[in-house]
XYZ file of C-alpha atoms in Angstrom:
644
model
C 50.805 128.570 79.359
C 52.527 125.035 78.742
C 51.270 121.889 78.470
C 50.180 119.953 81.466
C 52.532 117.128 82.228
C 50.843 113.702 82.081
C 51.520 111.551 84.936
C 54.472 108.754 84.493
C 56.316 110.807 82.144
C 58.710 112.733 84.176
C 60.518 112.084 87.459
C 60.226 108.911 89.588
C 57.548 107.546 87.043
C 59.751 107.390 84.140
C 62.262 105.424 85.602
C 59.826 102.428 86.338
C 57.913 99.906 84.777
C 55.160 97.600 86.355
C 55.600 93.834 85.579
C 52.495 93.754 83.289
C 54.243 96.597 81.257
C 57.732 94.725 80.878
C 55.737 91.449 79.831
C 54.208 93.532 77.023
C 57.416 95.413 76.221
C 59.373 91.916 76.203
C 56.622 89.762 74.201
C 57.349 86.908 76.860
C 55.162 84.997 79.090
C 55.120 85.582 82.929
C 57.480 81.942 82.984
C 59.751 83.058 80.607
C 60.258 86.469 82.162
C 60.785 85.080 85.995
C 63.313 82.806 84.185
C 64.971 85.528 82.734
C 65.322 88.026 85.865
C 66.752 85.070 87.910
C 69.109 84.357 85.059
C 70.267 87.938 84.624
C 70.167 88.998 88.313
C 67.230 91.618 87.709
C 65.028 92.167 90.960
C 61.922 93.941 91.551
C 62.482 97.554 92.884
C 60.379 99.707 95.510
C 59.801 103.191 93.700
C 60.803 106.289 96.091
C 57.406 108.355 95.200
C 54.556 106.163 94.528
C 51.960 109.287 93.478
C 54.046 110.009 90.261
C 53.425 106.142 89.049
C 50.678 105.201 86.633
C 50.174 101.949 88.329
C 48.685 101.583 91.756
C 51.996 101.056 93.499
C 50.343 98.734 96.266
C 49.194 96.332 93.732
C 52.067 96.277 91.059
C 55.594 94.885 91.211
C 58.045 97.222 89.682
C 61.327 97.382 87.828
C 63.671 99.659 86.859
C 63.180 100.645 83.105
C 67.152 100.172 82.234
C 66.895 96.704 83.575
C 64.046 95.808 81.185
C 65.920 97.449 78.431
C 69.046 95.560 79.402
C 66.857 92.340 79.075
C 65.357 93.271 75.515
C 69.059 92.853 74.372
C 70.223 89.017 75.979
C 70.334 86.208 73.198
C 68.174 84.327 75.663
C 65.015 86.240 74.859
C 65.378 85.033 71.210
C 66.173 81.192 72.492
C 63.236 81.719 74.680
C 61.140 82.432 71.533
C 62.876 79.919 69.343
C 61.734 77.072 72.168
C 58.333 78.463 71.773
C 57.918 78.095 68.189
C 59.634 74.409 68.553
C 57.136 73.619 71.017
C 54.200 74.567 68.683
C 55.599 72.645 65.949
C 55.869 69.612 67.843
C 52.512 69.605 69.232
C 51.032 69.791 65.593
C 53.493 66.863 64.690
C 52.238 64.976 67.491
C 48.593 65.490 66.655
C 49.130 64.308 63.199
C 51.207 61.474 64.166
C 53.991 62.200 62.009
C 56.667 60.387 63.829
C 59.563 60.631 61.486
C 59.207 64.501 61.438
C 58.849 64.480 64.864
C 62.049 62.721 65.764
C 63.793 64.717 63.109
C 62.428 67.988 64.980
C 63.506 66.715 68.149
C 67.075 66.555 66.868
C 66.990 70.327 66.082
C 65.568 71.188 69.527
C 67.032 75.029 70.212
C 69.694 74.749 73.071
C 71.375 77.662 74.832
C 73.866 77.965 77.230
C 74.535 80.607 80.100
C 78.501 81.246 79.351
C 78.021 84.720 78.463
C 75.618 85.653 81.713
C 78.638 84.022 83.899
C 81.201 86.683 82.120
C 78.725 89.373 82.403
C 77.799 89.213 85.813
C 81.288 88.536 87.146
C 83.982 90.299 85.465
C 86.849 89.040 87.682
C 87.286 85.686 89.269
C 87.474 87.104 92.931
C 83.556 88.351 92.281
C 82.531 84.915 91.154
C 84.261 83.497 94.479
C 82.339 86.055 96.659
C 78.747 84.515 95.147
C 79.579 81.323 95.613
C 78.083 80.615 98.905
C 74.446 80.258 97.735
C 75.473 78.111 94.721
C 77.483 75.457 96.889
C 74.279 75.206 99.309
C 72.010 74.851 96.591
C 74.032 72.740 94.584
C 74.688 70.268 97.620
C 71.080 70.387 98.398
C 69.895 69.078 94.992
C 72.948 66.512 95.204
C 71.186 64.655 97.997
C 67.590 64.753 97.017
C 65.999 61.790 95.469
C 64.659 61.231 91.760
C 61.163 62.715 91.304
C 59.190 63.722 88.725
C 60.060 67.437 88.409
C 63.865 66.707 88.985
C 65.766 64.639 86.859
C 68.397 62.057 87.542
C 70.642 63.603 85.041
C 70.745 67.127 87.106
C 71.139 65.264 90.500
C 74.395 63.622 89.221
C 75.773 66.690 87.792
C 75.342 68.521 90.882
C 77.343 65.536 92.972
C 80.006 65.448 90.172
C 80.368 69.177 90.704
C 80.500 69.237 94.329
C 82.784 66.112 94.571
C 85.099 68.442 92.073
C 84.968 71.434 94.525
C 85.420 69.023 97.622
C 88.798 67.513 96.118
C 90.166 70.819 95.322
C 89.333 72.274 98.779
C 91.290 68.591 100.044
C 94.311 69.347 97.661
C 94.639 72.932 98.177
C 94.199 72.578 102.416
C 91.633 75.527 101.703
C 89.328 74.361 104.971
C 89.037 76.365 107.708
C 86.197 75.945 109.757
C 83.459 73.452 110.113
C 80.439 73.283 112.595
C 77.873 70.664 113.170
C 74.386 72.381 113.941
C 70.680 71.187 113.526
C 70.174 72.267 109.987
C 73.235 70.906 108.782
C 76.963 70.887 108.569
C 78.552 74.500 108.027
C 82.091 74.726 105.768
C 83.936 77.281 105.577
C 86.814 77.543 103.217
C 89.456 80.161 102.344
C 90.197 80.636 98.575
C 92.374 83.771 97.573
C 91.546 85.409 100.460
C 88.013 85.248 100.006
C 85.944 83.263 102.876
C 83.540 80.640 101.292
C 80.517 79.450 103.771
C 78.259 76.653 102.340
C 75.825 74.526 104.445
C 75.464 70.510 103.541
C 72.466 68.745 104.915
C 72.867 65.395 106.654
C 72.672 62.284 105.139
C 68.962 61.245 105.372
C 66.403 60.437 103.053
C 64.759 63.771 101.929
C 61.579 63.883 100.299
C 60.621 66.972 98.224
C 58.156 69.325 100.043
C 54.665 69.883 97.906
C 54.827 73.638 99.051
C 58.242 74.696 97.670
C 58.301 75.444 93.835
C 60.848 73.513 92.226
C 60.667 75.094 89.085
C 61.950 78.605 90.569
C 64.909 76.425 92.328
C 65.829 74.588 89.212
C 66.262 78.270 87.562
C 68.698 79.174 90.048
C 70.092 75.723 89.872
C 70.804 76.050 86.319
C 72.861 79.130 86.562
C 74.997 78.017 89.540
C 75.629 74.918 87.605
C 77.323 76.957 84.943
C 78.988 78.971 87.526
C 80.566 76.291 89.395
C 81.914 74.440 86.307
C 83.679 77.877 85.390
C 84.914 78.075 88.870
C 86.217 74.757 89.106
C 88.068 74.986 85.789
C 89.946 78.068 86.823
C 90.520 76.560 90.305
C 91.897 73.341 88.841
C 93.814 75.192 86.102
C 95.815 77.167 88.611
C 97.007 74.488 90.657
C 98.269 72.852 87.122
C 95.557 70.312 87.928
C 93.784 68.589 84.925
C 90.239 69.043 84.562
C 87.799 67.748 84.729
C 89.282 65.202 87.060
C 89.013 61.500 85.743
C 86.000 59.804 86.787
C 86.380 56.133 88.406
C 83.015 54.468 87.303
C 83.743 51.527 89.733
C 84.467 53.515 92.629
C 81.727 56.056 92.259
C 79.321 53.217 92.151
C 80.597 51.645 94.921
C 80.810 54.740 97.208
C 79.798 58.240 96.252
C 81.019 60.822 93.759
C 83.901 61.882 96.241
C 85.247 58.637 95.853
C 85.259 58.615 91.934
C 87.260 61.680 91.682
C 90.961 61.300 90.467
C 92.777 64.633 90.656
C 95.875 64.651 88.593
C 98.530 66.940 87.643
C 98.480 68.272 83.984
C 100.922 66.583 81.789
C 103.950 69.035 80.665
C 105.632 66.736 78.311
C 103.473 66.883 75.477
C 103.501 70.922 75.504
C 107.147 70.734 76.168
C 107.690 68.181 73.233
C 105.611 70.326 70.936
C 107.154 73.816 71.736
C 110.338 72.072 70.833
C 109.319 71.232 67.623
C 107.818 74.531 66.941
C 110.847 76.287 67.667
C 113.281 74.044 65.573
C 111.088 74.510 62.421
C 111.816 78.280 63.099
C 115.208 78.626 64.225
C 117.545 79.955 61.618
C 120.858 79.870 63.257
C 122.816 76.486 63.943
C 124.373 77.698 67.264
C 120.734 78.356 68.454
C 119.742 74.878 67.547
C 122.450 73.164 69.483
C 121.798 75.165 72.564
C 118.126 74.647 72.479
C 118.199 70.869 71.816
C 120.849 70.335 74.498
C 118.673 72.313 76.761
C 115.678 70.647 75.851
C 116.987 67.198 76.462
C 117.981 68.103 79.877
C 114.615 69.612 80.769
C 112.677 66.459 79.513
C 115.013 64.363 81.433
C 114.156 66.609 84.690
C 110.301 66.590 84.017
C 110.235 62.640 83.667
C 112.073 62.389 86.865
C 109.936 64.913 88.941
C 106.925 63.186 86.948
C 108.054 59.866 88.336
C 108.277 61.122 91.845
C 104.999 62.669 91.821
C 103.558 59.487 90.777
C 105.109 57.517 93.695
C 103.766 60.447 96.222
C 100.482 59.811 95.212
C 100.600 56.029 95.465
C 102.702 56.149 98.804
C 100.797 57.662 101.778
C 102.517 55.807 104.340
C 103.603 58.249 107.016
C 103.533 62.215 107.356
C 107.677 62.178 107.542
C 107.845 60.419 104.342
C 105.388 62.777 102.498
C 107.152 65.830 103.883
C 110.531 64.857 102.739
C 109.344 63.738 99.281
C 107.369 67.379 99.175
C 110.889 69.027 99.742
C 112.614 66.661 97.369
C 110.017 67.611 94.704
C 110.078 71.259 95.457
C 114.119 71.033 95.155
C 113.663 69.649 91.790
C 110.971 71.956 90.666
C 113.458 74.548 91.506
C 116.379 73.244 89.385
C 113.777 72.898 86.627
C 112.794 76.443 86.811
C 116.446 77.642 86.887
C 117.401 75.580 83.941
C 114.446 76.615 81.503
C 115.254 80.442 82.709
C 118.586 79.719 81.709
C 117.327 78.284 78.411
C 114.961 81.184 77.951
C 118.262 83.997 78.337
C 120.749 81.661 76.028
C 117.768 81.984 73.521
C 116.871 85.464 73.845
C 120.624 86.304 73.550
C 121.056 84.204 70.265
C 117.865 85.216 68.818
C 117.935 88.794 69.470
C 115.169 91.062 70.234
C 113.028 90.272 67.386
C 111.926 86.653 68.635
C 111.473 87.734 72.106
C 107.838 87.470 72.186
C 107.525 83.999 70.329
C 110.111 82.386 73.404
C 107.900 83.829 76.471
C 105.043 82.231 74.931
C 106.662 78.870 73.336
C 109.098 77.257 75.771
C 107.947 77.045 79.122
C 105.787 78.943 81.497
C 108.095 79.490 84.087
C 106.142 81.978 86.014
C 103.605 78.999 86.573
C 106.191 76.683 87.789
C 107.617 79.223 89.889
C 104.244 79.560 91.719
C 104.243 75.561 92.196
C 108.102 76.057 93.655
C 106.976 78.678 96.212
C 103.713 76.707 97.222
C 105.426 73.338 97.622
C 105.398 72.781 101.643
C 105.084 76.386 102.260
C 101.701 76.079 103.817
C 101.192 74.142 106.765
C 97.783 74.593 107.739
C 96.855 71.506 105.934
C 99.415 69.182 108.290
C 96.873 69.064 111.363
C 96.121 65.189 110.810
C 99.430 64.776 108.867
C 100.919 61.179 109.881
C 97.830 60.195 111.562
C 95.677 57.195 109.979
C 91.677 57.240 110.703
C 89.144 54.715 110.655
C 85.611 55.436 110.354
C 82.948 53.203 111.916
C 79.715 52.224 110.485
C 77.476 54.427 112.156
C 79.355 57.684 111.519
C 78.682 59.909 108.300
C 81.654 58.362 106.156
C 81.536 61.384 103.319
C 81.588 64.110 105.849
C 84.603 62.589 108.070
C 86.535 61.837 104.931
C 86.279 65.208 103.346
C 87.440 66.848 106.967
C 90.284 64.199 107.593
C 91.789 64.371 103.948
C 91.428 68.148 103.848
C 93.959 68.342 106.823
C 96.466 65.678 105.636
C 95.075 62.629 107.212
C 94.692 59.138 105.954
C 91.081 57.407 106.078
C 89.812 54.009 106.072
C 86.376 52.767 106.580
C 84.113 49.511 106.733
C 83.964 47.468 103.818
C 79.913 47.068 104.419
C 79.578 50.665 104.313
C 81.447 51.622 100.534
C 83.985 49.822 98.744
C 87.430 51.047 97.823
C 88.750 51.401 101.539
C 92.587 51.508 101.426
C 92.939 49.345 104.741
C 90.762 47.551 107.025
C 89.932 47.937 110.748
C 92.744 45.462 111.656
C 95.459 47.640 110.113
C 98.053 48.202 112.595
C 98.901 51.831 111.305
C 95.694 52.965 112.762
C 95.821 55.672 115.072
C 92.499 57.119 115.685
C 89.122 55.360 115.233
C 86.053 57.479 115.079
C 82.719 55.840 116.558
C 79.401 57.222 117.847
C 78.648 54.288 120.050
C 77.825 54.394 123.690
C 79.781 51.230 123.896
C 82.357 49.326 122.366
C 82.732 45.681 121.745
C 86.596 45.404 121.527
C 89.443 47.725 121.666
C 92.833 47.802 120.223
C 96.004 48.626 122.466
C 97.248 51.943 121.599
C 94.643 53.268 119.083
C 92.691 56.123 120.354
C 88.741 56.328 120.279
C 87.064 59.476 119.578
C 83.628 60.820 118.565
C 83.186 62.728 115.574
C 82.758 66.032 117.515
C 86.533 65.748 118.134
C 87.650 66.329 114.397
C 85.572 69.162 113.880
C 86.898 70.770 117.477
C 90.492 70.069 116.647
C 89.652 71.717 113.223
C 88.309 74.694 114.679
C 90.983 75.261 117.410
C 93.766 74.596 115.166
C 95.204 71.693 117.348
C 94.315 67.955 118.449
C 91.947 68.147 121.253
C 92.497 66.113 124.347
C 91.167 62.572 123.176
C 89.732 61.596 126.707
C 86.991 64.419 126.548
C 85.551 62.895 123.351
C 85.676 59.244 124.424
C 82.664 57.299 123.121
C 79.695 57.169 125.767
C 80.974 60.279 127.465
C 79.073 63.473 127.580
C 80.865 65.746 125.114
C 82.064 69.142 125.636
C 79.857 72.042 124.295
C 80.301 72.432 120.311
C 80.823 75.900 119.992
C 80.510 77.783 116.796
C 83.937 79.149 115.190
C 81.747 81.852 113.335
C 81.030 83.832 116.452
C 83.469 86.638 116.852
C 83.769 87.946 120.377
C 84.062 91.681 120.937
C 85.021 93.481 124.415
C 82.931 93.142 127.016
C 80.618 90.235 125.210
C 79.863 87.080 127.610
C 82.369 84.423 126.484
C 81.680 80.775 127.789
C 83.742 78.952 130.073
C 84.007 76.322 127.821
C 85.536 78.544 124.845
C 88.203 79.449 127.287
C 89.324 76.360 128.779
C 89.321 74.864 125.088
C 91.088 77.544 123.626
C 93.723 76.879 126.431
C 93.908 73.589 126.109
C 92.361 72.973 129.547
C 89.720 69.900 130.622
C 86.513 71.201 130.464
C 83.796 69.505 132.488
C 85.902 69.332 135.640
C 84.286 69.049 138.917
C 82.620 72.077 140.566
C 83.401 71.174 144.199
C 87.049 72.929 143.778
C 85.839 76.349 143.071
C 82.413 76.237 144.759
C 83.354 79.143 147.279
C 84.602 81.444 144.486
C 81.298 80.678 142.347
C 78.947 81.531 145.333
C 80.867 84.797 146.113
C 81.298 85.681 142.480
C 77.237 84.791 141.958
C 76.533 87.064 144.905
C 78.581 90.109 143.305
C 77.037 89.709 140.163
C 73.639 89.990 141.725
C 74.616 93.395 143.512
C 76.094 94.657 140.136
C 72.820 93.506 138.261
C 70.711 95.100 140.819
C 72.520 98.485 140.970
C 72.375 98.464 136.939
C 68.966 97.647 136.962
C 68.407 100.652 139.094
C 70.375 103.039 137.081
C 68.403 101.890 133.955
C 65.107 102.758 135.686
C 66.545 106.039 136.935
C 67.733 106.746 133.075
C 63.962 105.926 132.140
C 62.946 108.392 134.589
C 65.113 111.464 133.405
C 67.368 111.392 136.058
C 71.002 111.754 135.186
C 73.925 109.660 135.707
C 75.545 112.614 138.213
C 72.392 112.504 140.252
C 71.942 109.018 140.309
C 75.507 108.706 141.533
C 75.102 111.094 144.256
C 71.643 109.488 145.489
C 73.665 106.130 145.243
C 76.710 107.728 147.271
C 74.328 108.683 149.913
C 72.323 105.455 149.996
C 76.023 103.663 150.865
C 76.859 106.561 153.564
C 73.300 105.718 155.080
C 74.026 102.029 155.206
C 77.329 102.631 156.602
C 75.629 104.523 159.373
C 73.406 102.103 160.127
C 76.174 99.185 160.466
C 78.343 101.690 162.586
C 77.964 99.206 165.497
C 79.895 96.279 163.772
C 82.556 98.662 162.633
C 84.181 98.210 165.759
C 84.919 94.603 165.160
C 86.056 95.143 161.814
C 89.533 94.264 161.053
C 91.878 96.501 159.464
C 91.855 95.021 156.127
C 88.153 95.187 156.072
C 88.525 98.996 156.626
C 91.012 99.599 154.194
C 89.253 98.146 151.537
C 86.105 100.047 152.604
C 88.153 103.368 152.224
C 89.171 101.840 149.026
C 85.651 101.433 147.515
C 84.307 104.498 148.796
C 87.411 106.469 147.000
C 86.595 104.263 143.798
C 82.771 105.470 144.125
C 84.005 109.053 144.441
C 86.035 108.895 141.182
C 83.002 107.169 139.457
C 80.823 109.847 140.457
C 83.222 112.612 139.303
C 83.834 110.754 135.876
C 80.039 110.425 135.455
C 79.245 114.170 136.401
C 82.189 115.042 133.802
C 80.456 112.923 131.143
C 77.061 114.424 131.362
C 78.963 118.112 131.465
C 80.981 116.768 128.213
C 77.503 115.324 126.604
C 75.395 118.565 127.181
C 78.064 120.722 125.505
C 77.598 118.451 122.199
C 75.549 118.912 119.257
C 72.268 117.394 119.142
C 72.923 114.931 116.590
C 76.245 113.990 118.279
C 74.609 113.700 121.683
C 71.801 111.311 120.294
C 74.770 109.076 118.649
C 76.336 109.240 122.122
C 73.192 108.070 124.080
C 72.394 105.375 121.817
C 75.842 103.958 122.059
C 75.444 103.999 125.715
C 72.221 102.380 125.886
C 73.471 99.636 123.648
C 76.443 99.101 125.878
C 74.081 98.915 128.801
C 71.784 96.500 127.084
C 74.818 94.493 126.287
C 76.009 94.473 129.904
C 72.387 93.473 131.016
C 72.380 90.566 128.612
C 75.975 89.402 129.680
C 74.779 89.395 133.739
C 71.665 87.529 132.793
C 73.579 84.928 130.847
C 76.115 84.339 134.046
C 73.168 84.613 136.167
C 71.522 81.632 134.355
C 75.268 79.762 134.390
C 75.018 79.794 138.373
C 71.490 78.986 138.525
C 72.590 75.846 136.324
C 75.803 75.007 138.679
C 73.626 75.330 141.714
C 71.291 73.064 140.488
C 73.830 70.505 139.345
C 75.415 70.894 142.867
C 72.123 70.032 144.429
C 71.219 66.951 142.323
C 74.663 65.362 143.110
C 74.337 66.208 146.946
């Protein structure tokens, strides 16, 4: 007889460790263990079979044994232990009042980085983009929090800087797709490399830190997300050939916000070309090759100088959309010529040098593939030109940062009141202004030729991909329904009338008097359909098949027809024809229901249950749709009574 197997040594119990066992194995405190799990992305698990566990499954928290072994090899564990020793030494020096030794010890404080965790958790760049939603939402939240004892000012400033850098990339790449003003805040969605990224931005109010929130746990998440967003921003800026980190204008940042202080600039390629030319000249052995390379490099440097000059002029000059479009076309043509010249140079050099120096030339002269991407992207994407050529002025009562981000993401120019923030490119009296965004019920004075809209007009125009009718969003007027762009309507779903009219470019909020008769008729028909659907649901709960219900319904309809035989003589021929059609349609539906019941009866039990579940879901959706339609009809009737 073999030995009795002890509990927890085989099967499910062998794969799990309780939190107490994990702390004993790693030799760390509970706070350090929580930080380590958050940074490494380790989560508690629920065992499949609780009987084989040593600990009480209802009271303990369990982790995979492999996850704990994975944590035991991380460099952060050693850094946490070094910090524990550092705190112990610092406490002793403070107690002994040795100031010099204390300062020397603080200079050698152990420091750790989380770079290896980002590379470990996100093997590819697309993986990092898919997990960016929570990072952006948390960084935006901390960027709006005030300075407090538990949240240092440096962390808040870093969050603002990182978010400003990301917003500038979205504006520069025209990556914004959706925006929605909700009760919780403002939802944004950008599309980067085909990956939708959605984040939530709170409104610009003073937000005190709640006492019932554990800020330490959130700061641990924030610590990792700061590193992640720094990696992502660097990669995004590098792919667009932009200098990272962007230059910070301290005066503009102090006058406004962090988004005003960032200056996005292209990377300088002149220095790289000159350095590559020098390194190539030192390695060249053939005179003919040196002559060709020097001549080609001189022409390339001249062309790059012209492109850089025109790019600088484009950044300083933002007068009209036509001018910017022409300049973009010219730059794209020059870049195309530049790439062609670079390719010609590389071909000539490879022919002169032979196959031995081909690898060095591919790495040295120019990154032609990157320049080709710039040529392809120059003017190819017109998604960000919705507000191109439009000049907006933001009034004082409107959230400036939000509207600034929205308008600039789609090619518009923005100015604001000098009392809100400094650095506005133009004032309220500028004749170029085409739209003024205001949120006041009444305006003191208006300018002829200028359109006045409320902030919702910008969001609805972005969501529908076209400029909405400004008269619907005039200051002081009741706004149309602000529909969420994140809702996807399926076949059979209830679609609000506002969504249909706004999508078609129609005028919402039109008078109800035009279609009063049709609305009453439609509501009566909807009520009849609702009654019939409720009766069908009750019959199904009672165990009556759909074929039997259709037969009974047909008998009821025929009985009603017999009771109304006296009125048939006075009916018109059209009414008689329509009733015959309805009768034929009812017979066809009854036959289809009977055939469906027979087909369902022949199915296996598993598939039949699936079909029945789908039928119940379809009927529930139809019932909900009818309820919404009935509620809408009641609201319209009440509005009509109030007007009368």
